[in-house]
Amino acid sequence: MRKLFLLCTVITLTSLMSYAQEYSEDDKNKTTFGIKAGIDQTFVFNADSSFDQVNYYAGFFSDTRLSLKTSFQFELRYVTYRQDHFIEIPLLFKYHFTDKFRMYIGPRFDFILDDKALAKNFSLAAEFGVEYDISKHFYINASMSASLENQIVIDQFNTGSRQNFRLGLGYRF
């Protein structure tokens, strides 16, 4: 039994080391840049009501490879919601399941560009999503996010928090 365990351990470690050789040190800290855009389904909630609207988003990103399975992505996005305009800055940690499929999670900083008396100009949100490469340069993504604070003006006395569901297309340079 002990010999079988040792044999399995050696085979597993050998396989992992040979797989790790595919990822060279040149790939570590390699940064790629790109653009992304898509459809944004925004839901706004407060204690009395909720409503939604379909919008669009567009932005730029940089993705820095940290290891074989992880990377860090910084984004700068422009998003509209009714008459409100936002700049969003997500800081995303990505896990690469395969060469084509990734999951990401992280905080997002939202800045509202419109000057409204009851709106907060800054808010924090949490974001989660997945990406799938359809070619060397193009990928599709789906994400969900939830604002941790009320930021949208609903009426004179009420504000609400934003939650988003997004589908998009990205291009890496």
PDB file of C-alpha atoms in Angstrom:
ATOM      1  CA  MET A   1       0.000   0.000   0.000  1.00  0.00           C
ATOM      2  CA  ARG A   2       2.799   2.368   0.888  1.00  0.00           C
ATOM      3  CA  LYS A   3       4.587   1.635  -2.434  1.00  0.00           C
ATOM      4  CA  LEU A   4       1.383   2.305  -4.360  1.00  0.00           C
ATOM      5  CA  PHE A   5       0.946   5.640  -2.582  1.00  0.00           C
ATOM      6  CA  LEU A   6       4.583   6.588  -3.322  1.00  0.00           C
ATOM      7  CA  LEU A   7       4.198   5.583  -6.985  1.00  0.00           C
ATOM      8  CA  CYS A   8       1.004   7.682  -7.353  1.00  0.00           C
ATOM      9  CA  THR A   9       2.706  10.657  -5.689  1.00  0.00           C
ATOM     10  CA  VAL A  10       5.722  10.443  -8.034  1.00  0.00           C
ATOM     11  CA  ILE A  11       3.493  10.165 -11.122  1.00  0.00           C
ATOM     12  CA  THR A  12       1.354  13.111  -9.993  1.00  0.00           C
ATOM     13  CA  LEU A  13       4.352  15.339  -9.235  1.00  0.00           C
ATOM     14  CA  THR A  14       6.021  14.423 -12.536  1.00  0.00           C
ATOM     15  CA  SER A  15       2.840  15.277 -14.422  1.00  0.00           C
ATOM     16  CA  LEU A  16       2.489  18.596 -12.622  1.00  0.00           C
ATOM     17  CA  MET A  17       6.131  19.521 -13.252  1.00  0.00           C
ATOM     18  CA  SER A  18       5.872  18.726 -16.944  1.00  0.00           C
ATOM     19  CA  TYR A  19       2.641  20.747 -17.168  1.00  0.00           C
ATOM     20  CA  ALA A  20       4.311  23.653 -15.361  1.00  0.00           C
ATOM     21  CA  GLN A  21       7.061  23.692 -17.982  1.00  0.00           C
ATOM     22  CA  GLU A  22       4.509  24.841 -20.569  1.00  0.00           C
ATOM     23  CA  TYR A  23       4.218  28.130 -18.690  1.00  0.00           C
ATOM     24  CA  SER A  24       7.550  29.885 -18.959  1.00  0.00           C
ATOM     25  CA  GLU A  25       8.920  32.636 -16.773  1.00  0.00           C
ATOM     26  CA  ASP A  26       8.619  34.935 -19.806  1.00  0.00           C
ATOM     27  CA  ASP A  27       4.831  34.655 -19.493  1.00  0.00           C
ATOM     28  CA  LYS A  28       4.868  35.749 -15.850  1.00  0.00           C
ATOM     29  CA  ASN A  29       4.019  39.435 -15.434  1.00  0.00           C
ATOM     30  CA  LYS A  30       3.113  39.584 -19.130  1.00  0.00           C
ATOM     31  CA  THR A  31       0.474  42.275 -19.610  1.00  0.00           C
ATOM     32  CA  THR A  32      -2.073  42.345 -22.401  1.00  0.00           C
ATOM     33  CA  PHE A  33      -4.347  45.263 -23.248  1.00  0.00           C
ATOM     34  CA  GLY A  34      -7.731  45.392 -24.896  1.00  0.00           C
ATOM     35  CA  ILE A  35     -11.209  46.805 -25.237  1.00  0.00           C
ATOM     36  CA  LYS A  36     -14.616  45.432 -24.328  1.00  0.00           C
ATOM     37  CA  ALA A  37     -18.256  46.387 -24.806  1.00  0.00           C
ATOM     38  CA  GLY A  38     -21.673  44.884 -24.323  1.00  0.00           C
ATOM     39  CA  ILE A  39     -25.192  44.979 -22.983  1.00  0.00           C
ATOM     40  CA  ASP A  40     -25.901  45.876 -19.376  1.00  0.00           C
ATOM     41  CA  GLN A  41     -29.151  44.886 -17.635  1.00  0.00           C
ATOM     42  CA  THR A  42     -29.365  47.188 -14.607  1.00  0.00           C
ATOM     43  CA  PHE A  43     -31.692  46.549 -11.682  1.00  0.00           C
ATOM     44  CA  VAL A  44     -32.235  49.255  -9.053  1.00  0.00           C
ATOM     45  CA  PHE A  45     -33.608  48.312  -5.634  1.00  0.00           C
ATOM     46  CA  ASN A  46     -34.737  50.215  -2.568  1.00  0.00           C
ATOM     47  CA  ALA A  47     -37.141  49.450   0.285  1.00  0.00           C
ATOM     48  CA  ASP A  48     -40.263  50.468  -1.660  1.00  0.00           C
ATOM     49  CA  SER A  49     -39.659  49.489  -5.272  1.00  0.00           C
ATOM     50  CA  SER A  50     -37.431  47.984  -7.890  1.00  0.00           C
ATOM     51  CA  PHE A  51     -37.036  48.527 -11.631  1.00  0.00           C
ATOM     52  CA  ASP A  52     -34.690  47.639 -14.452  1.00  0.00           C
ATOM     53  CA  GLN A  53     -33.379  48.932 -17.761  1.00  0.00           C
ATOM     54  CA  VAL A  54     -31.158  47.669 -20.581  1.00  0.00           C
ATOM     55  CA  ASN A  55     -28.094  49.837 -21.253  1.00  0.00           C
ATOM     56  CA  TYR A  56     -24.679  49.597 -22.844  1.00  0.00           C
ATOM     57  CA  TYR A  57     -21.134  49.678 -21.552  1.00  0.00           C
ATOM     58  CA  ALA A  58     -17.689  50.080 -23.085  1.00  0.00           C
ATOM     59  CA  GLY A  59     -14.187  50.157 -21.695  1.00  0.00           C
ATOM     60  CA  PHE A  60     -10.489  49.393 -21.739  1.00  0.00           C
ATOM     61  CA  PHE A  61      -8.560  46.794 -19.744  1.00  0.00           C
ATOM     62  CA  SER A  62      -5.101  45.526 -18.892  1.00  0.00           C
ATOM     63  CA  ASP A  63      -4.556  41.925 -17.815  1.00  0.00           C
ATOM     64  CA  THR A  64      -1.310  40.934 -16.060  1.00  0.00           C
ATOM     65  CA  ARG A  65      -0.483  37.252 -15.756  1.00  0.00           C
ATOM     66  CA  LEU A  66       0.625  36.401 -12.213  1.00  0.00           C
ATOM     67  CA  SER A  67       1.141  32.635 -12.572  1.00  0.00           C
ATOM     68  CA  LEU A  68       0.060  29.685 -14.671  1.00  0.00           C
ATOM     69  CA  LYS A  69      -3.483  29.789 -13.286  1.00  0.00           C
ATOM     70  CA  THR A  70      -3.955  33.393 -12.110  1.00  0.00           C
ATOM     71  CA  SER A  71      -3.962  36.926 -13.438  1.00  0.00           C
ATOM     72  CA  PHE A  72      -5.026  40.406 -12.373  1.00  0.00           C
ATOM     73  CA  GLN A  73      -7.208  42.621 -14.544  1.00  0.00           C
ATOM     74  CA  PHE A  74      -7.672  46.385 -14.228  1.00  0.00           C
ATOM     75  CA  GLU A  75     -10.550  47.953 -16.170  1.00  0.00           C
ATOM     76  CA  LEU A  76     -11.905  51.394 -16.904  1.00  0.00           C
ATOM     77  CA  ARG A  77     -15.552  51.356 -18.087  1.00  0.00           C
ATOM     78  CA  TYR A  78     -18.153  53.891 -19.145  1.00  0.00           C
ATOM     79  CA  VAL A  79     -21.743  52.866 -18.308  1.00  0.00           C
ATOM     80  CA  THR A  80     -25.088  54.619 -18.704  1.00  0.00           C
ATOM     81  CA  TYR A  81     -28.237  54.137 -16.675  1.00  0.00           C
ATOM     82  CA  ARG A  82     -31.251  56.318 -17.588  1.00  0.00           C
ATOM     83  CA  GLN A  83     -29.813  59.845 -17.341  1.00  0.00           C
ATOM     84  CA  ASP A  84     -26.946  58.769 -15.089  1.00  0.00           C
ATOM     85  CA  HIS A  85     -23.433  58.184 -16.403  1.00  0.00           C
ATOM     86  CA  PHE A  86     -20.851  56.150 -14.538  1.00  0.00           C
ATOM     87  CA  ILE A  87     -17.144  55.462 -14.644  1.00  0.00           C
ATOM     88  CA  GLU A  88     -16.455  52.022 -13.182  1.00  0.00           C
ATOM     89  CA  ILE A  89     -13.052  50.731 -12.130  1.00  0.00           C
ATOM     90  CA  PRO A  90     -13.060  46.982 -11.414  1.00  0.00           C
ATOM     91  CA  LEU A  91      -9.987  45.323  -9.880  1.00  0.00           C
ATOM     92  CA  LEU A  92     -10.412  41.670 -10.773  1.00  0.00           C
ATOM     93  CA  PHE A  93      -8.555  38.547  -9.698  1.00  0.00           C
ATOM     94  CA  LYS A  94      -8.849  35.870 -12.419  1.00  0.00           C
ATOM     95  CA  TYR A  95      -8.482  32.121 -12.181  1.00  0.00           C
ATOM     96  CA  HIS A  96      -7.714  30.256 -15.434  1.00  0.00           C
ATOM     97  CA  PHE A  97      -9.415  26.851 -15.475  1.00  0.00           C
ATOM     98  CA  THR A  98      -8.122  26.185 -19.008  1.00  0.00           C
ATOM     99  CA  ASP A  99      -6.407  28.223 -21.713  1.00  0.00           C
ATOM    100  CA  LYS A 100      -9.835  29.391 -22.900  1.00  0.00           C
ATOM    101  CA  PHE A 101     -12.031  29.526 -19.782  1.00  0.00           C
ATOM    102  CA  ARG A 102     -11.580  31.924 -16.834  1.00  0.00           C
ATOM    103  CA  MET A 103     -13.521  33.061 -13.779  1.00  0.00           C
ATOM    104  CA  TYR A 104     -12.996  36.426 -12.083  1.00  0.00           C
ATOM    105  CA  ILE A 105     -14.038  38.170  -8.893  1.00  0.00           C
ATOM    106  CA  GLY A 106     -13.211  41.456  -7.225  1.00  0.00           C
ATOM    107  CA  PRO A 107     -14.270  44.885  -6.024  1.00  0.00           C
ATOM    108  CA  ARG A 108     -15.500  47.641  -8.316  1.00  0.00           C
ATOM    109  CA  PHE A 109     -15.340  51.379  -7.678  1.00  0.00           C
ATOM    110  CA  ASP A 110     -18.214  53.372  -9.205  1.00  0.00           C
ATOM    111  CA  PHE A 111     -18.095  57.105  -9.844  1.00  0.00           C
ATOM    112  CA  ILE A 112     -21.272  58.879 -10.931  1.00  0.00           C
ATOM    113  CA  LEU A 113     -20.518  61.682 -13.366  1.00  0.00           C
ATOM    114  CA  ASP A 114     -23.820  63.549 -12.994  1.00  0.00           C
ATOM    115  CA  ASP A 115     -24.256  66.106 -10.225  1.00  0.00           C
ATOM    116  CA  LYS A 116     -27.445  65.236  -8.339  1.00  0.00           C
ATOM    117  CA  ALA A 117     -28.348  66.385  -4.855  1.00  0.00           C
ATOM    118  CA  LEU A 118     -29.203  62.947  -3.398  1.00  0.00           C
ATOM    119  CA  ALA A 119     -26.803  60.772  -5.372  1.00  0.00           C
ATOM    120  CA  LYS A 120     -23.513  59.586  -3.935  1.00  0.00           C
ATOM    121  CA  ASN A 121     -20.661  60.371  -6.277  1.00  0.00           C
ATOM    122  CA  PHE A 122     -18.741  57.264  -5.199  1.00  0.00           C
ATOM    123  CA  SER A 123     -19.849  53.724  -4.440  1.00  0.00           C
ATOM    124  CA  LEU A 124     -18.308  50.301  -3.932  1.00  0.00           C
ATOM    125  CA  ALA A 125     -19.594  47.133  -5.632  1.00  0.00           C
ATOM    126  CA  ALA A 126     -18.667  43.454  -5.850  1.00  0.00           C
ATOM    127  CA  GLU A 127     -18.283  41.789  -9.260  1.00  0.00           C
ATOM    128  CA  PHE A 128     -18.149  38.160 -10.410  1.00  0.00           C
ATOM    129  CA  GLY A 129     -17.947  36.771 -13.938  1.00  0.00           C
ATOM    130  CA  VAL A 130     -16.651  34.284 -16.495  1.00  0.00           C
ATOM    131  CA  GLU A 131     -14.826  34.608 -19.830  1.00  0.00           C
ATOM    132  CA  TYR A 132     -14.412  32.245 -22.751  1.00  0.00           C
ATOM    133  CA  ASP A 133     -11.983  32.728 -25.659  1.00  0.00           C
ATOM    134  CA  ILE A 134     -13.590  32.305 -29.076  1.00  0.00           C
ATOM    135  CA  SER A 135     -10.307  33.052 -30.890  1.00  0.00           C
ATOM    136  CA  LYS A 136      -6.803  34.304 -30.133  1.00  0.00           C
ATOM    137  CA  HIS A 137      -7.986  37.905 -29.804  1.00  0.00           C
ATOM    138  CA  PHE A 138     -11.753  37.746 -29.169  1.00  0.00           C
ATOM    139  CA  TYR A 139     -13.580  36.500 -26.079  1.00  0.00           C
ATOM    140  CA  ILE A 140     -17.089  36.620 -24.651  1.00  0.00           C
ATOM    141  CA  ASN A 141     -17.898  37.362 -21.041  1.00  0.00           C
ATOM    142  CA  ALA A 142     -20.825  37.337 -18.630  1.00  0.00           C
ATOM    143  CA  SER A 143     -20.798  39.024 -15.240  1.00  0.00           C
ATOM    144  CA  MET A 144     -22.947  39.970 -12.295  1.00  0.00           C
ATOM    145  CA  SER A 145     -22.342  42.738  -9.803  1.00  0.00           C
ATOM    146  CA  ALA A 146     -24.036  44.303  -6.804  1.00  0.00           C
ATOM    147  CA  SER A 147     -23.533  47.767  -5.397  1.00  0.00           C
ATOM    148  CA  LEU A 148     -22.878  47.801  -1.681  1.00  0.00           C
ATOM    149  CA  GLU A 149     -24.421  51.278  -1.258  1.00  0.00           C
ATOM    150  CA  ASN A 150     -27.381  53.286  -2.540  1.00  0.00           C
ATOM    151  CA  GLN A 151     -26.295  55.528  -5.394  1.00  0.00           C
ATOM    152  CA  ILE A 152     -29.200  55.971  -7.837  1.00  0.00           C
ATOM    153  CA  VAL A 153     -31.750  58.752  -7.296  1.00  0.00           C
ATOM    154  CA  ILE A 154     -35.262  57.267  -7.468  1.00  0.00           C
ATOM    155  CA  ASP A 155     -37.263  60.311  -6.406  1.00  0.00           C
ATOM    156  CA  GLN A 156     -36.859  63.382  -4.223  1.00  0.00           C
ATOM    157  CA  PHE A 157     -36.570  61.329  -1.024  1.00  0.00           C
ATOM    158  CA  ASN A 158     -35.294  57.892  -2.110  1.00  0.00           C
ATOM    159  CA  THR A 159     -32.142  56.382  -3.514  1.00  0.00           C
ATOM    160  CA  GLY A 160     -31.454  52.826  -4.590  1.00  0.00           C
ATOM    161  CA  SER A 161     -28.614  50.388  -5.165  1.00  0.00           C
ATOM    162  CA  ARG A 162     -27.587  49.080  -8.584  1.00  0.00           C
ATOM    163  CA  GLN A 163     -27.215  45.453  -9.552  1.00  0.00           C
ATOM    164  CA  ASN A 164     -25.979  44.517 -13.018  1.00  0.00           C
ATOM    165  CA  PHE A 165     -26.009  41.530 -15.311  1.00  0.00           C
ATOM    166  CA  ARG A 166     -23.737  41.967 -18.349  1.00  0.00           C
ATOM    167  CA  LEU A 167     -22.972  40.144 -21.569  1.00  0.00           C
ATOM    168  CA  GLY A 168     -20.095  41.397 -23.640  1.00  0.00           C
ATOM    169  CA  LEU A 169     -17.415  40.916 -26.236  1.00  0.00           C
ATOM    170  CA  GLY A 170     -13.746  41.695 -25.658  1.00  0.00           C
ATOM    171  CA  TYR A 171     -10.758  42.147 -27.956  1.00  0.00           C
ATOM    172  CA  ARG A 172      -7.107  41.690 -26.862  1.00  0.00           C
ATOM    173  CA  PHE A 173      -4.457  43.614 -28.792  1.00  0.00           C
TER     174      PHE A 173
END
